[in-house]
Amino acid sequence: MKRRGFLGRVAGGAVAGSAGFASAAEPGDGDDEGAAKEGGLTTTPVVIMAPRHDGVEVVWGVSRLCHGWVEWQGPEGGSGRADTDPWGFVPQGNAVIKVKVRGWKAGADYSLRTVTVSRDGSRREESAWKKIRTLDPGAAATRFVVWNDTHENGETIRQLHAATPAADFLLWNGDTCNNWVKEELLIPTLLNPAGQDISAGRPLLFTWGNHDVRGKWAFRMPGIVATPDDRPYYAFRSGPVALIFLHTGEDKPDAHPSFEGRVAFEKMRREQAEWLRATIERPELRDAPYRVLCCHIPLRWIDEGPQDYANGGFDRYSRSSRDLWHDSLVRWKTQVVISGHTHQARWLAPADGFPYAQATGGGPQLESATWTEITADAAGLKLKMTDLAGRVVVEQVFEPVA
């Protein structure tokens, strides 16, 4: 199926909005006065995001103005409470609460729960305990999994969730949505997609796809999700694998009339190029046995012909990103770029001028959807892409970087 033909078909499988992402409340707006008294304070599962070696970020939806915190239990009887934001407030919100947990040990097992309290203190809810293991840069092995291009297709998300095993983390590699045309789509799509608790057993990471930045409410997405460095590009090491995550932006130039002057990705790509040149010199990334880049739009494709943007053309690969990032990726000895966007499961082996391979996952429909598992230890890094029928469509093994 052609990539642009999916939009009409996914509408029937799209998740329904269960909570709105309200505008920032003025004093007296969105609090308990005038709010419905029925129903719970929380509207989504507790979502564990942005895993680090020393903590995580916890995000959950709320039905009215509340404040909340995270209680945790750790190794050797340790326990604590994360209950402040960088501005000195107890974390609070009328649609979403986000709490950053710090000070944990690398590669250690923790349990956490959230506590949510209504603005007037009359109601309190405690979540069930949820388990998490912090990332470990010094571990002998790691395992992580990747989704892409789910586009609000509820049945695909349910089957991906059922098929995907527990892992050190799950990367949602772009295009979580179609377009953010309604504000009320944001919270259920990102925090409770198709009614699933997708961070159970695998903390969640995001890269941004071109559809994630479309629609008049797209600017709200950064307020709901979390990343390790509080920006859409970041890097870390998990066991023997160094990972870099980049934002490829839109699939047309910033000046395209469909964007109505709302985007500035050309500048962001240049900023990422400067950041990338410095980041690949970090010792934990520079010396890793395996090097992986994750970004939504691929940096290579089977057809790299020019696009006629004025007549519906769009970038099937991000040439503008590649031109800026390629030299650093070669210098870093990148082994594989993991992407989505094309809705076609593909493998492009290294070629002249491109020492890194390119893997792209499938699309939002059941027959084209895939999930990718990466496992790595001293013997090698194995990339396996599987469709929802259980067929392995790509399988490759990498030796440690020389």
Short mmCIF file of C-alpha atoms in Angstrom, two decimals:
data_model
loop_
_atom_site.label_atom_id
_atom_site.label_comp_id
_atom_site.label_asym_id
_atom_site.label_seq_id
_atom_site.Cartn_x
_atom_site.Cartn_y
_atom_site.Cartn_z
CA MET A 1 0.00 0.00 0.00
CA LYS A 2 1.33 3.43 -0.87
CA ARG A 3 2.46 5.41 2.13
CA ARG A 4 0.03 8.28 1.63
CA GLY A 5 -2.97 5.99 1.29
CA PHE A 6 -3.20 4.96 4.93
CA LEU A 7 -4.83 8.04 6.45
CA GLY A 8 -8.40 7.29 5.52
CA ARG A 9 -8.12 3.67 6.59
CA VAL A 10 -6.71 4.15 10.06
CA ALA A 11 -9.56 6.35 11.26
CA GLY A 12 -11.64 3.36 12.32
CA GLY A 13 -8.80 1.99 14.41
CA ALA A 14 -7.74 5.27 15.97
CA VAL A 15 -7.77 5.51 19.72
CA ALA A 16 -10.52 7.64 21.15
CA GLY A 17 -9.69 10.73 23.17
CA SER A 18 -10.24 10.17 26.89
CA ALA A 19 -8.73 13.35 28.30
CA GLY A 20 -8.10 16.80 26.93
CA PHE A 21 -4.80 18.65 27.19
CA ALA A 22 -6.11 21.94 28.45
CA SER A 23 -4.44 25.26 27.92
CA ALA A 24 -2.42 26.59 30.81
CA ALA A 25 -5.00 27.47 33.42
CA GLU A 26 -5.58 30.98 34.64
CA PRO A 27 -6.20 31.30 38.39
CA GLY A 28 -9.48 29.63 39.15
CA ASP A 29 -9.68 27.81 35.80
CA GLY A 30 -9.55 24.03 35.51
CA ASP A 31 -9.58 23.39 39.27
CA ASP A 32 -12.14 21.54 41.37
CA GLU A 33 -14.66 24.39 41.34
CA GLY A 34 -16.95 23.56 38.45
CA ALA A 35 -15.13 20.31 37.64
CA ALA A 36 -17.03 17.05 37.59
CA LYS A 37 -16.86 15.30 40.94
CA GLU A 38 -17.44 11.86 39.46
CA GLY A 39 -14.61 9.73 38.18
CA GLY A 40 -11.03 9.36 39.28
CA LEU A 41 -8.24 11.88 39.42
CA THR A 42 -5.98 9.95 37.03
CA THR A 43 -6.82 9.28 33.40
CA THR A 44 -3.89 7.17 32.13
CA PRO A 45 -1.49 4.51 33.33
CA VAL A 46 1.70 5.61 35.04
CA VAL A 47 4.10 5.99 32.10
CA ILE A 48 7.81 5.57 32.78
CA MET A 49 9.83 7.58 30.25
CA ALA A 50 13.32 8.86 29.53
CA PRO A 51 15.32 6.13 31.30
CA ARG A 52 18.80 7.08 32.48
CA HIS A 53 21.51 5.37 34.47
CA ASP A 54 20.51 7.47 37.50
CA GLY A 55 16.72 7.69 37.20
CA VAL A 56 13.64 8.11 35.03
CA GLU A 57 10.81 10.53 34.38
CA VAL A 58 7.26 9.58 35.35
CA VAL A 59 4.24 10.99 33.50
CA TRP A 60 0.53 10.48 34.00
CA GLY A 61 -2.72 12.12 32.98
CA VAL A 62 -5.11 13.79 35.43
CA SER A 63 -8.74 14.82 35.10
CA ARG A 64 -8.54 18.15 36.96
CA LEU A 65 -6.05 20.39 38.72
CA CYS A 66 -3.97 18.16 40.98
CA HIS A 67 -0.51 17.86 42.44
CA GLY A 68 1.44 14.66 42.84
CA TRP A 69 4.69 12.90 43.53
CA VAL A 70 6.50 9.60 43.04
CA GLU A 71 7.35 7.20 45.86
CA TRP A 72 9.99 4.59 45.20
CA GLN A 73 11.66 1.52 46.70
CA GLY A 74 15.10 0.36 45.66
CA PRO A 75 17.92 -2.07 46.36
CA GLU A 76 19.03 -2.85 49.90
CA GLY A 77 15.84 -1.48 51.40
CA GLY A 78 16.30 2.01 50.00
CA SER A 79 13.29 4.23 49.47
CA GLY A 80 12.47 7.82 48.70
CA ARG A 81 10.09 10.36 47.29
CA ALA A 82 10.45 12.64 44.24
CA ASP A 83 8.23 15.61 44.93
CA THR A 84 9.68 18.81 43.52
CA ASP A 85 10.26 20.38 40.13
CA PRO A 86 13.18 22.66 39.12
CA TRP A 87 11.17 25.73 40.17
CA GLY A 88 10.47 24.55 43.71
CA PHE A 89 6.88 23.50 43.18
CA VAL A 90 5.40 20.11 43.92
CA PRO A 91 4.68 18.77 40.40
CA GLN A 92 1.16 19.72 39.38
CA GLY A 93 -1.12 20.19 36.40
CA ASN A 94 -4.71 20.12 35.21
CA ALA A 95 -4.09 17.54 32.45
CA VAL A 96 -0.62 15.99 32.96
CA ILE A 97 1.81 15.62 35.85
CA LYS A 98 5.51 14.96 35.18
CA VAL A 99 8.04 14.02 37.86
CA LYS A 100 11.78 13.51 37.33
CA VAL A 101 13.37 10.92 39.61
CA ARG A 102 17.10 11.31 40.29
CA GLY A 103 19.82 9.72 42.39
CA TRP A 104 19.28 6.06 41.57
CA LYS A 105 22.01 3.48 40.98
CA ALA A 106 22.88 2.25 37.49
CA GLY A 107 21.65 -1.20 36.54
CA ALA A 108 19.52 -1.56 39.67
CA ASP A 109 15.92 -2.68 40.18
CA TYR A 110 13.37 -0.24 41.57
CA SER A 111 9.63 -0.05 42.13
CA LEU A 112 7.64 3.16 42.01
CA ARG A 113 4.12 4.44 42.39
CA THR A 114 2.45 7.79 41.97
CA VAL A 115 0.37 9.70 44.48
CA THR A 116 -2.17 12.20 43.11
CA VAL A 117 -3.99 14.72 45.27
CA SER A 118 -6.81 17.04 44.18
CA ARG A 119 -6.23 20.77 44.45
CA ASP A 120 -8.37 21.14 47.57
CA GLY A 121 -6.89 18.04 49.21
CA SER A 122 -10.21 16.23 49.42
CA ARG A 123 -9.21 13.33 47.18
CA ARG A 124 -6.06 11.23 46.94
CA GLU A 125 -5.18 8.32 44.62
CA GLU A 126 -2.22 5.96 44.80
CA SER A 127 -1.26 3.94 41.73
CA ALA A 128 -0.15 0.33 41.76
CA TRP A 129 3.59 -0.24 42.13
CA LYS A 130 5.46 -0.48 38.85
CA LYS A 131 8.90 -2.03 38.34
CA ILE A 132 11.83 -0.45 36.51
CA ARG A 133 15.52 -1.22 36.02
CA THR A 134 17.85 1.69 35.38
CA LEU A 135 20.14 1.74 32.38
CA ASP A 136 23.64 0.42 32.91
CA PRO A 137 26.44 1.79 30.70
CA GLY A 138 28.80 -0.87 32.07
CA ALA A 139 26.57 -3.91 31.57
CA ALA A 140 27.87 -6.81 29.50
CA ALA A 141 24.66 -6.99 27.45
CA THR A 142 21.57 -4.98 26.53
CA ARG A 143 18.24 -5.49 24.80
CA PHE A 144 15.93 -2.83 23.41
CA VAL A 145 12.98 -2.70 21.04
CA VAL A 146 11.69 -0.21 18.45
CA TRP A 147 8.25 0.71 17.07
CA ASN A 148 7.54 3.25 14.35
CA ASP A 149 4.66 4.79 12.39
CA THR A 150 1.74 3.54 14.47
CA HIS A 151 -0.40 6.55 13.40
CA GLU A 152 -3.12 5.99 16.01
CA ASN A 153 -3.99 2.57 14.56
CA GLY A 154 -5.48 0.93 17.66
CA GLU A 155 -5.38 -2.71 16.57
CA THR A 156 -1.78 -2.42 15.38
CA ILE A 157 -0.75 -0.91 18.71
CA ARG A 158 -2.50 -3.65 20.65
CA GLN A 159 -0.77 -6.36 18.64
CA LEU A 160 2.62 -4.64 18.86
CA HIS A 161 2.21 -4.33 22.61
CA ALA A 162 1.34 -8.03 22.91
CA ALA A 163 4.25 -9.15 20.70
CA THR A 164 6.97 -6.90 22.16
CA PRO A 165 8.92 -8.39 25.07
CA ALA A 166 10.25 -6.71 28.18
CA ALA A 167 13.46 -4.82 27.46
CA ASP A 168 15.84 -2.17 28.75
CA PHE A 169 13.71 0.35 26.84
CA LEU A 170 11.15 0.77 24.06
CA LEU A 171 11.83 3.44 21.44
CA TRP A 172 8.75 4.85 19.68
CA ASN A 173 10.61 6.01 16.60
CA GLY A 174 8.26 8.66 15.28
CA ASP A 175 4.77 9.20 13.86
CA THR A 176 2.77 8.30 16.93
CA CYS A 177 -0.14 10.19 15.37
CA ASN A 178 -1.62 11.25 12.04
CA ASN A 179 -1.69 14.99 12.72
CA TRP A 180 -2.48 16.81 15.97
CA VAL A 181 -5.68 18.38 14.68
CA LYS A 182 -7.50 18.06 18.02
CA GLU A 183 -5.98 18.91 21.39
CA GLU A 184 -7.81 16.05 23.09
CA LEU A 185 -5.93 13.46 21.02
CA LEU A 186 -2.57 14.13 22.66
CA ILE A 187 -2.85 12.51 26.08
CA PRO A 188 -4.56 9.23 25.13
CA THR A 189 -2.42 8.79 22.02
CA LEU A 190 0.87 9.31 23.86
CA LEU A 191 0.17 8.02 27.38
CA ASN A 192 -2.47 5.32 26.88
CA PRO A 193 -2.44 4.35 23.18
CA ALA A 194 -5.24 1.95 22.30
CA GLY A 195 -5.82 1.56 26.03
CA GLN A 196 -2.43 -0.13 26.52
CA ASP A 197 0.14 0.39 29.27
CA ILE A 198 3.06 0.33 26.85
CA SER A 199 5.79 1.24 29.35
CA ALA A 200 5.10 -1.84 31.48
CA GLY A 201 8.37 -3.80 31.49
CA ARG A 202 10.10 -1.39 29.09
CA PRO A 203 10.53 2.33 29.83
CA LEU A 204 9.61 4.56 26.93
CA LEU A 205 11.70 6.82 24.69
CA PHE A 206 10.58 9.01 21.79
CA THR A 207 12.02 10.33 18.59
CA TRP A 208 9.91 12.83 16.66
CA GLY A 209 8.42 11.97 13.28
CA ASN A 210 7.15 14.37 10.66
CA HIS A 211 3.52 13.69 11.62
CA ASP A 212 4.29 14.32 15.30
CA VAL A 213 5.05 17.94 14.43
CA ARG A 214 1.95 18.52 12.29
CA GLY A 215 -1.35 20.10 13.19
CA LYS A 216 -2.12 23.20 15.21
CA TRP A 217 -1.68 21.37 18.54
CA ALA A 218 1.70 19.77 17.76
CA PHE A 219 3.49 22.32 19.93
CA ARG A 220 1.83 20.70 22.98
CA MET A 221 3.59 17.35 22.55
CA PRO A 222 6.84 18.36 24.32
CA GLY A 223 4.81 19.20 27.42
CA ILE A 224 3.48 15.65 27.64
CA VAL A 225 6.44 13.44 26.81
CA ALA A 226 9.90 13.37 28.39
CA THR A 227 13.39 12.79 27.03
CA PRO A 228 16.64 12.21 28.94
CA ASP A 229 18.05 15.68 28.21
CA ASP A 230 14.75 17.61 27.97
CA ARG A 231 15.15 18.09 24.21
CA PRO A 232 14.34 15.94 21.14
CA TYR A 233 17.93 14.82 20.52
CA TYR A 234 20.02 12.96 23.05
CA ALA A 235 22.53 10.15 23.50
CA PHE A 236 23.48 7.52 26.05
CA ARG A 237 25.09 4.13 26.43
CA SER A 238 23.24 0.95 27.38
CA GLY A 239 25.62 -1.92 28.02
CA PRO A 240 27.95 -2.28 25.04
CA VAL A 241 25.78 -0.14 22.72
CA ALA A 242 26.17 3.61 22.27
CA LEU A 243 22.99 5.22 20.96
CA ILE A 244 22.33 8.63 19.44
CA PHE A 245 18.78 9.86 18.82
CA LEU A 246 18.20 12.72 16.35
CA HIS A 247 15.22 14.74 15.11
CA THR A 248 14.88 14.73 11.30
CA GLY A 249 12.04 17.26 11.31
CA GLU A 250 9.56 17.54 8.46
CA ASP A 251 9.66 15.86 5.05
CA LYS A 252 9.37 19.16 3.13
CA PRO A 253 11.22 22.48 3.44
CA ASP A 254 10.26 24.79 6.29
CA ALA A 255 8.88 27.33 3.83
CA HIS A 256 6.30 24.89 2.41
CA PRO A 257 2.87 26.58 2.62
CA SER A 258 1.29 23.62 4.42
CA PHE A 259 3.32 24.47 7.55
CA GLU A 260 1.96 28.03 7.73
CA GLY A 261 5.22 29.36 9.14
CA ARG A 262 5.05 27.14 12.25
CA VAL A 263 8.27 25.12 11.87
CA ALA A 264 12.00 25.83 11.95
CA PHE A 265 13.63 22.46 11.46
CA GLU A 266 16.39 23.65 9.17
CA LYS A 267 17.88 25.55 12.10
CA MET A 268 17.39 22.58 14.44
CA ARG A 269 19.23 20.27 12.05
CA ARG A 270 22.21 22.64 12.07
CA GLU A 271 22.11 22.81 15.87
CA GLN A 272 22.08 19.02 16.01
CA ALA A 273 25.08 18.89 13.65
CA GLU A 274 27.10 21.01 16.08
CA TRP A 275 25.91 18.96 19.04
CA LEU A 276 26.72 15.72 17.20
CA ARG A 277 30.30 16.75 16.48
CA ALA A 278 30.90 17.19 20.20
CA THR A 279 28.79 14.28 21.40
CA ILE A 280 30.61 11.57 19.45
CA GLU A 281 33.74 12.49 21.44
CA ARG A 282 32.17 11.60 24.79
CA PRO A 283 34.26 8.65 26.07
CA GLU A 284 31.31 6.34 26.77
CA LEU A 285 30.09 6.83 23.19
CA ARG A 286 33.46 7.05 21.47
CA ASP A 287 34.73 3.78 22.97
CA ALA A 288 31.57 1.65 22.75
CA PRO A 289 31.79 -1.69 20.91
CA TYR A 290 28.58 -0.92 18.96
CA ARG A 291 27.22 2.40 17.57
CA VAL A 292 23.57 2.93 16.60
CA LEU A 293 21.71 6.03 15.37
CA CYS A 294 17.92 6.29 15.66
CA CYS A 295 15.91 8.88 13.71
CA HIS A 296 12.48 8.82 12.11
CA ILE A 297 13.18 9.74 8.48
CA PRO A 298 15.91 7.50 7.03
CA LEU A 299 19.20 8.98 5.89
CA ARG A 300 19.37 6.66 2.86
CA TRP A 301 16.69 5.24 0.59
CA ILE A 302 16.18 3.06 -2.46
CA ASP A 303 15.09 6.06 -4.56
CA GLU A 304 16.98 9.27 -3.94
CA GLY A 305 15.58 11.23 -6.86
CA PRO A 306 14.54 14.90 -6.44
CA GLN A 307 11.06 15.70 -5.12
CA ASP A 308 8.50 18.10 -6.56
CA TYR A 309 7.25 19.65 -3.32
CA ALA A 310 4.82 21.94 -5.11
CA ASN A 311 2.92 18.95 -6.48
CA GLY A 312 2.70 16.64 -3.49
CA GLY A 313 6.30 15.48 -3.31
CA PHE A 314 7.85 14.69 0.04
CA ASP A 315 11.21 13.45 1.31
CA ARG A 316 11.42 9.68 1.46
CA TYR A 317 14.83 10.17 3.05
CA SER A 318 16.23 13.22 4.80
CA ARG A 319 18.94 14.48 2.46
CA SER A 320 19.20 17.77 4.38
CA SER A 321 19.88 15.87 7.61
CA ARG A 322 22.38 13.56 5.97
CA ASP A 323 24.34 16.39 4.42
CA LEU A 324 24.80 17.93 7.86
CA TRP A 325 25.38 14.78 9.92
CA HIS A 326 27.10 12.34 7.56
CA ASP A 327 30.74 13.25 8.25
CA SER A 328 30.25 12.93 12.01
CA LEU A 329 28.45 9.61 11.61
CA VAL A 330 31.30 8.26 9.50
CA ARG A 331 33.89 9.52 11.98
CA TRP A 332 31.95 7.90 14.83
CA LYS A 333 31.93 4.61 12.88
CA THR A 334 28.14 4.37 12.98
CA GLN A 335 27.09 0.82 12.18
CA VAL A 336 23.37 1.17 11.52
CA VAL A 337 20.68 3.86 11.29
CA ILE A 338 17.24 2.71 12.49
CA SER A 339 14.29 4.64 11.02
CA GLY A 340 10.68 4.46 9.86
CA HIS A 341 8.69 6.96 7.72
CA THR A 342 8.52 5.01 4.45
CA HIS A 343 6.03 2.39 5.73
CA GLN A 344 8.19 -0.24 4.06
CA ALA A 345 10.39 -2.70 5.93
CA ARG A 346 13.77 -2.39 4.23
CA TRP A 347 17.43 -3.11 4.76
CA LEU A 348 20.13 -1.14 2.94
CA ALA A 349 23.59 -2.59 3.46
CA PRO A 350 26.65 -0.36 3.68
CA ALA A 351 27.69 0.94 0.27
CA ASP A 352 30.33 3.14 -1.35
CA GLY A 353 30.38 6.41 0.55
CA PHE A 354 27.99 5.05 3.18
CA PRO A 355 29.75 2.80 5.70
CA TYR A 356 26.62 2.63 7.85
CA ALA A 357 23.63 0.40 7.09
CA GLN A 358 20.04 1.69 7.01
CA ALA A 359 17.07 -0.21 8.49
CA THR A 360 13.50 1.08 8.10
CA GLY A 361 10.46 -0.40 9.83
CA GLY A 362 7.03 -0.97 8.33
CA GLY A 363 3.77 0.99 8.44
CA PRO A 364 0.63 1.40 10.54
CA GLN A 365 -1.52 -1.30 8.97
CA LEU A 366 -1.55 -4.81 10.46
CA GLU A 367 -0.14 -6.33 7.28
CA SER A 368 2.80 -3.92 7.12
CA ALA A 369 3.61 -3.22 10.78
CA THR A 370 6.89 -4.43 12.25
CA TRP A 371 8.80 -4.23 15.51
CA THR A 372 12.56 -4.38 15.82
CA GLU A 373 14.61 -6.02 18.57
CA ILE A 374 18.29 -5.27 19.16
CA THR A 375 20.36 -7.45 21.46
CA ALA A 376 24.07 -7.01 22.05
CA ASP A 377 26.84 -8.65 24.04
CA ALA A 378 30.54 -9.36 23.56
CA ALA A 379 29.83 -11.77 20.69
CA GLY A 380 27.91 -9.28 18.52
CA LEU A 381 24.95 -7.00 18.00
CA LYS A 382 21.89 -8.66 16.48
CA LEU A 383 19.11 -6.67 14.78
CA LYS A 384 15.90 -8.58 14.11
CA MET A 385 12.80 -7.02 12.52
CA THR A 386 9.58 -9.04 12.81
CA ASP A 387 6.09 -8.49 11.42
CA LEU A 388 2.86 -9.11 13.32
CA ALA A 389 2.47 -12.55 11.75
CA GLY A 390 5.74 -13.52 13.44
CA ARG A 391 7.83 -13.55 10.26
CA VAL A 392 11.38 -12.26 10.52
CA VAL A 393 11.76 -9.75 7.67
CA VAL A 394 15.25 -8.45 8.50
CA GLU A 395 17.99 -10.14 10.52
CA GLN A 396 21.56 -8.86 10.69
CA VAL A 397 24.54 -9.32 13.00
CA PHE A 398 27.32 -6.77 13.62
CA GLU A 399 30.73 -7.44 15.07
CA PRO A 400 32.25 -4.98 17.55
CA VAL A 401 33.76 -1.86 15.99
CA ALA A 402 37.42 -2.38 15.25
#
